mmCIF file of C-alpha atoms in Angstrom:
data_model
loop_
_atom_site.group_PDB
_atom_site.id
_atom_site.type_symbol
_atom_site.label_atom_id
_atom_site.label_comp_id
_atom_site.label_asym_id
_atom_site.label_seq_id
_atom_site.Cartn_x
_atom_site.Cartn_y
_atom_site.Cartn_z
ATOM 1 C CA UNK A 100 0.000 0.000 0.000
ATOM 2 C CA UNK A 101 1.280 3.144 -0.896
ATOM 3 C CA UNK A 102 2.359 5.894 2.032
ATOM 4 C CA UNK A 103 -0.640 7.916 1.803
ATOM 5 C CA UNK A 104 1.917 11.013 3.530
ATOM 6 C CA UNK A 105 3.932 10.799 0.382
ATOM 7 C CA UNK A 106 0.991 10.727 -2.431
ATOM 8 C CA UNK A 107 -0.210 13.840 -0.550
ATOM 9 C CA UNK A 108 3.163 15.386 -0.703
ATOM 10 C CA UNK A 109 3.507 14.129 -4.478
ATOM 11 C CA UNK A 110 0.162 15.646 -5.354
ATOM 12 C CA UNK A 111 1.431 18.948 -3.654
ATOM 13 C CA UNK A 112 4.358 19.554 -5.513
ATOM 14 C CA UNK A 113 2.880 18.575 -9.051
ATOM 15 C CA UNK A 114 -0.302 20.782 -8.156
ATOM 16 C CA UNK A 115 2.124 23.865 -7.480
ATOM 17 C CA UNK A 116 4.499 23.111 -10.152
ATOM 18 C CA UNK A 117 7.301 22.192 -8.158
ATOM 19 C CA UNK A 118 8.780 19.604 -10.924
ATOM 20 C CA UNK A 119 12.403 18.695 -11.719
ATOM 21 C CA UNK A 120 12.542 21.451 -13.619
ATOM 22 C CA UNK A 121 11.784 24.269 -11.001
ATOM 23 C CA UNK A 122 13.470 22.098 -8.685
ATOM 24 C CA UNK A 123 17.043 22.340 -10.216
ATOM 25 C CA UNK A 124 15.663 26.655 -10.773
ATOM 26 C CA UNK A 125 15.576 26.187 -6.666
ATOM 27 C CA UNK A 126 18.990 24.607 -6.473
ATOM 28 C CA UNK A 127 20.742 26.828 -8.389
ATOM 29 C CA UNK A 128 19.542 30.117 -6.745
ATOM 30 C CA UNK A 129 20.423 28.428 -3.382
ATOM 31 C CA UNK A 130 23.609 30.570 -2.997
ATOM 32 C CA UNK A 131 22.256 33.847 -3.519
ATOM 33 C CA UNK A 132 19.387 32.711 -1.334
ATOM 34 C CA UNK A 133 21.460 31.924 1.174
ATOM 35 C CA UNK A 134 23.705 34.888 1.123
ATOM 36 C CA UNK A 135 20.496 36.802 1.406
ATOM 37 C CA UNK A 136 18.406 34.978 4.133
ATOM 38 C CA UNK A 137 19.904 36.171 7.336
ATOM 39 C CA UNK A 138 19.243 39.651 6.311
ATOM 40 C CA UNK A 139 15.894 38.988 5.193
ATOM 41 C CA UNK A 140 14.919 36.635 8.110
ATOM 42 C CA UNK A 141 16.149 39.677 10.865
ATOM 43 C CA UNK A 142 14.242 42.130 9.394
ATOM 44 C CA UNK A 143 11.141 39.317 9.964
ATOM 45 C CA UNK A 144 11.802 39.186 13.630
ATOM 46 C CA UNK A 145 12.539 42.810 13.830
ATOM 47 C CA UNK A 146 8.714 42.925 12.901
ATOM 48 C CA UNK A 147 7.713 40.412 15.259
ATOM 49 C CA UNK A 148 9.713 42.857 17.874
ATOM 50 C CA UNK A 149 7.777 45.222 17.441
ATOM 51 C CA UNK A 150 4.526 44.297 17.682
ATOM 52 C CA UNK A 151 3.509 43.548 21.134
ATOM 53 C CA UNK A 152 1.313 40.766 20.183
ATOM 54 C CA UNK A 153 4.059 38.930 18.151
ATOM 55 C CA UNK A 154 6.597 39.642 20.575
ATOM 56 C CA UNK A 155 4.528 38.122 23.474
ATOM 57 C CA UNK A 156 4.526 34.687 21.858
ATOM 58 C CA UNK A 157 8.007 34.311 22.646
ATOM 59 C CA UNK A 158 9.777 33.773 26.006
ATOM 60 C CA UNK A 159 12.175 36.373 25.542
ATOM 61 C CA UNK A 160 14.734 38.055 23.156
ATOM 62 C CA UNK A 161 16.957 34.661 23.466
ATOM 63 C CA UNK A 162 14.022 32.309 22.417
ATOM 64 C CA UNK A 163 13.369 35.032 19.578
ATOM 65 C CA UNK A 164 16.957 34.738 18.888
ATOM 66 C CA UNK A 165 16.968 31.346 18.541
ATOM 67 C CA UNK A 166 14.049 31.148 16.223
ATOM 68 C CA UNK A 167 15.354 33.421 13.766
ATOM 69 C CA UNK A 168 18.716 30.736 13.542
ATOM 70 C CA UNK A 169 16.238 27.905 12.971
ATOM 71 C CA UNK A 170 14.781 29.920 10.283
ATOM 72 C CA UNK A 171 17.572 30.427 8.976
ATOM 73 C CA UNK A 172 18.189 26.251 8.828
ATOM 74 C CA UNK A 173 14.675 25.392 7.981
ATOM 75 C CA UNK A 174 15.450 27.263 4.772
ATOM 76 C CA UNK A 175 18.308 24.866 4.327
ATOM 77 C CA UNK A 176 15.811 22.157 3.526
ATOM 78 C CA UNK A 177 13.490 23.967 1.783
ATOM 79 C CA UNK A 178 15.956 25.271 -0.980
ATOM 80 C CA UNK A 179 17.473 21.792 -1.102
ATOM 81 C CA UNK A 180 14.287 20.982 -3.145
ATOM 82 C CA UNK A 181 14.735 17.363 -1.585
ATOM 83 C CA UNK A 182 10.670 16.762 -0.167
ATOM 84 C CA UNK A 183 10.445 13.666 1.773
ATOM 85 C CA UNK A 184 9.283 11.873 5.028
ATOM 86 C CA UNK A 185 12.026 14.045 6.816
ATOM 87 C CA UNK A 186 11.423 17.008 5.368
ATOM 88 C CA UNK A 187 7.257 16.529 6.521
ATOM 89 C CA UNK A 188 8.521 15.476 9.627
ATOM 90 C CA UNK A 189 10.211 18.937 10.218
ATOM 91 C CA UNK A 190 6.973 20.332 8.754
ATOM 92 C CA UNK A 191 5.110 18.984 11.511
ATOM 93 C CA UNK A 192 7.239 19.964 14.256
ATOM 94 C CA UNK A 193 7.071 23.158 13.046
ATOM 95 C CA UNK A 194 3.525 23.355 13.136
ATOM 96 C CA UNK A 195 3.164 21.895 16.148
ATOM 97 C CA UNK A 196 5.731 24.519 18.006
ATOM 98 C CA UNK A 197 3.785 27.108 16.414
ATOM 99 C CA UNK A 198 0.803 26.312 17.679
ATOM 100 C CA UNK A 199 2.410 25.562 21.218
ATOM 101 C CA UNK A 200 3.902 29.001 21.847
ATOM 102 C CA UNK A 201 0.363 30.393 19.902
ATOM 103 C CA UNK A 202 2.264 31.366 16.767
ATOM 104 C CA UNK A 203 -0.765 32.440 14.354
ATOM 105 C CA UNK A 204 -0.626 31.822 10.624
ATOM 106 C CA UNK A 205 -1.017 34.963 9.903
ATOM 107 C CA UNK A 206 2.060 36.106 11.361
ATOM 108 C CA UNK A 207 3.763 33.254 9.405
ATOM 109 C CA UNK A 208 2.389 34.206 5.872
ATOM 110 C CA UNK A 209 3.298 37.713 6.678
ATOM 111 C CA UNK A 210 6.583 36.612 7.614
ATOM 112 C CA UNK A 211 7.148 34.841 4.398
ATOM 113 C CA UNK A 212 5.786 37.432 2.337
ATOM 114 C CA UNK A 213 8.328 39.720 3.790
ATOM 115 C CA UNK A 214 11.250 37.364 3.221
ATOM 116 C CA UNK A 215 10.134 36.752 -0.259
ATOM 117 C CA UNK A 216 10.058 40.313 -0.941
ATOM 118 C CA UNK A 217 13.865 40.470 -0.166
ATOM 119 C CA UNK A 218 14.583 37.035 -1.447
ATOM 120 C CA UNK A 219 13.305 38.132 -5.207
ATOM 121 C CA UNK A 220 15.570 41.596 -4.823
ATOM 122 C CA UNK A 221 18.550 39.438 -4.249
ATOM 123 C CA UNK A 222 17.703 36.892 -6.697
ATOM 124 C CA UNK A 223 16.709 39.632 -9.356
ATOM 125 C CA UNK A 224 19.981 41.978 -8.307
ATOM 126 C CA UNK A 225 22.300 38.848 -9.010
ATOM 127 C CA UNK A 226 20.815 38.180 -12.455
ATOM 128 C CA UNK A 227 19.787 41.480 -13.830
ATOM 129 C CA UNK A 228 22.532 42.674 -16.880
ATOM 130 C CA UNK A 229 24.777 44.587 -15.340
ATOM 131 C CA UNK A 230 26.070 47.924 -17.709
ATOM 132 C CA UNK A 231 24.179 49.365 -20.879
ATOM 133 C CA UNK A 232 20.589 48.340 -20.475
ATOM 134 C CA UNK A 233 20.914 47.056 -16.918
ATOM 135 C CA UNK A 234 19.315 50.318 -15.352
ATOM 136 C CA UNK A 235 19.300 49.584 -11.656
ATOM 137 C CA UNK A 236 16.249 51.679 -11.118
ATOM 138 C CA UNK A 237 14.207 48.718 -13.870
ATOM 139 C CA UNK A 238 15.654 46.366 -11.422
ATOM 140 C CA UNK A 239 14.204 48.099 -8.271
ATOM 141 C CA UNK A 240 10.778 48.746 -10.307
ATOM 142 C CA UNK A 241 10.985 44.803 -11.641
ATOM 143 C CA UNK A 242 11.607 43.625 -7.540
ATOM 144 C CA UNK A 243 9.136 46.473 -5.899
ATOM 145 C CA UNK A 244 6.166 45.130 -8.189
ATOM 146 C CA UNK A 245 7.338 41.423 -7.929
ATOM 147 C CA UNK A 246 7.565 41.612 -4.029
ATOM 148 C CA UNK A 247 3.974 44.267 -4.092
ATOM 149 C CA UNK A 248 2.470 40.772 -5.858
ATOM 150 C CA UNK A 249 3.882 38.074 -3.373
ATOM 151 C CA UNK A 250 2.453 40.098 -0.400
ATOM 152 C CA UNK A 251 -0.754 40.921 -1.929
ATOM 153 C CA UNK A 252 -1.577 37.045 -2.860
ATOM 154 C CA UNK A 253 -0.129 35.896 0.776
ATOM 155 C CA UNK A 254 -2.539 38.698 2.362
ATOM 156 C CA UNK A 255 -5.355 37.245 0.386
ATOM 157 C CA UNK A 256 -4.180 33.408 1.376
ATOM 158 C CA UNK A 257 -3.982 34.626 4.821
ATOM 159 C CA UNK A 258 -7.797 35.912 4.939
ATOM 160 C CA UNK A 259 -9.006 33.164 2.764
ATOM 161 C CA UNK A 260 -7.443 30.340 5.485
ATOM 162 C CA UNK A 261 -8.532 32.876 8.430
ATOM 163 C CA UNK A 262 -12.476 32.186 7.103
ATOM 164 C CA UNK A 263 -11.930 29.076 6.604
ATOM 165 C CA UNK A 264 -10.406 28.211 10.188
ATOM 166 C CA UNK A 265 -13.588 30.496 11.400
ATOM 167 C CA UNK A 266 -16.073 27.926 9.619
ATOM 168 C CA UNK A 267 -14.504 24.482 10.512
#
């Protein structure tokens, strides 16, 4: 009998388009994702800082602290576009910690939506032509409206989810 974990997985990655193809598009930008994260993962928790709210959720500027470094591994795994039984595994225990310390999903989408955002300017700063024709400023227009899109349809996911959680 097949592992019913892994067809669901399966179906997941085939339904967003996560094939071999965008797969080895994932490994490849891993370096200038990586350089990236830890600047775009502190300016996540700097949000969480200052928001009461957010802030309370956590036991204190060390446990925040620590967080933000697990972020920082957690995207390890996902740019190693390797989805498995581990890689759920962490999912779950993720989850589960969130909803332990009260983490809300909302906070979470936001959060990604605001790593994104810097994740594409990196991403889009290492690959746009450099010299004649490589206008910085079309760059910074190219990331602001790519990163304005990411938030928007993560803002709408977040609502959408919120109703839903209010109905089941």
């Amino acid at each position: 009998m097949a592992d019913t974990k892994a067809i669901a997985l399966d179906h997941r990655l085939d339904f967003i388009g996560l094939d071999a193809k965008a797969r080895a598009a994932l490994v490849d930008a891993r370096p200038i994702v990586e350089r990236s994260l830890p600047v775009a993962i502190a300016a996540f928790y700097e949000q969480l800082g200052r928001h009461d709210e957010t802030r309370s959720v956590f036991g204190g500027p060390e446990h925040m602290a620590k967080a933000q470094q697990r972020q920082i591994g957690r995207w390890g795994a996902v740019l190693s576009a390797h989805y498995d039984e581990a890689y759920l595994k962490d999912v779950r225990a993720i989850g589960e910690a969130h909803v332990n310390i009260g983490f809300r999903p909302e906070w979470a989408i936001g959060g990604y939506a605001r790593i994104l955002d810097e994740l594409v300017r990196a991403i889009l700063a290492a690959h746009w032509p450099k010299g004649f024709g490589g206008k910085s400023a079309q760059r910074d227009k190219a990331s602001n409206a790519i990163g304005a899109v990411i938030k928007a349809a993560l803002l709408d996911m977040g609502l959408l989810l919120s109703v839903q959680n209010e109905i089941v």
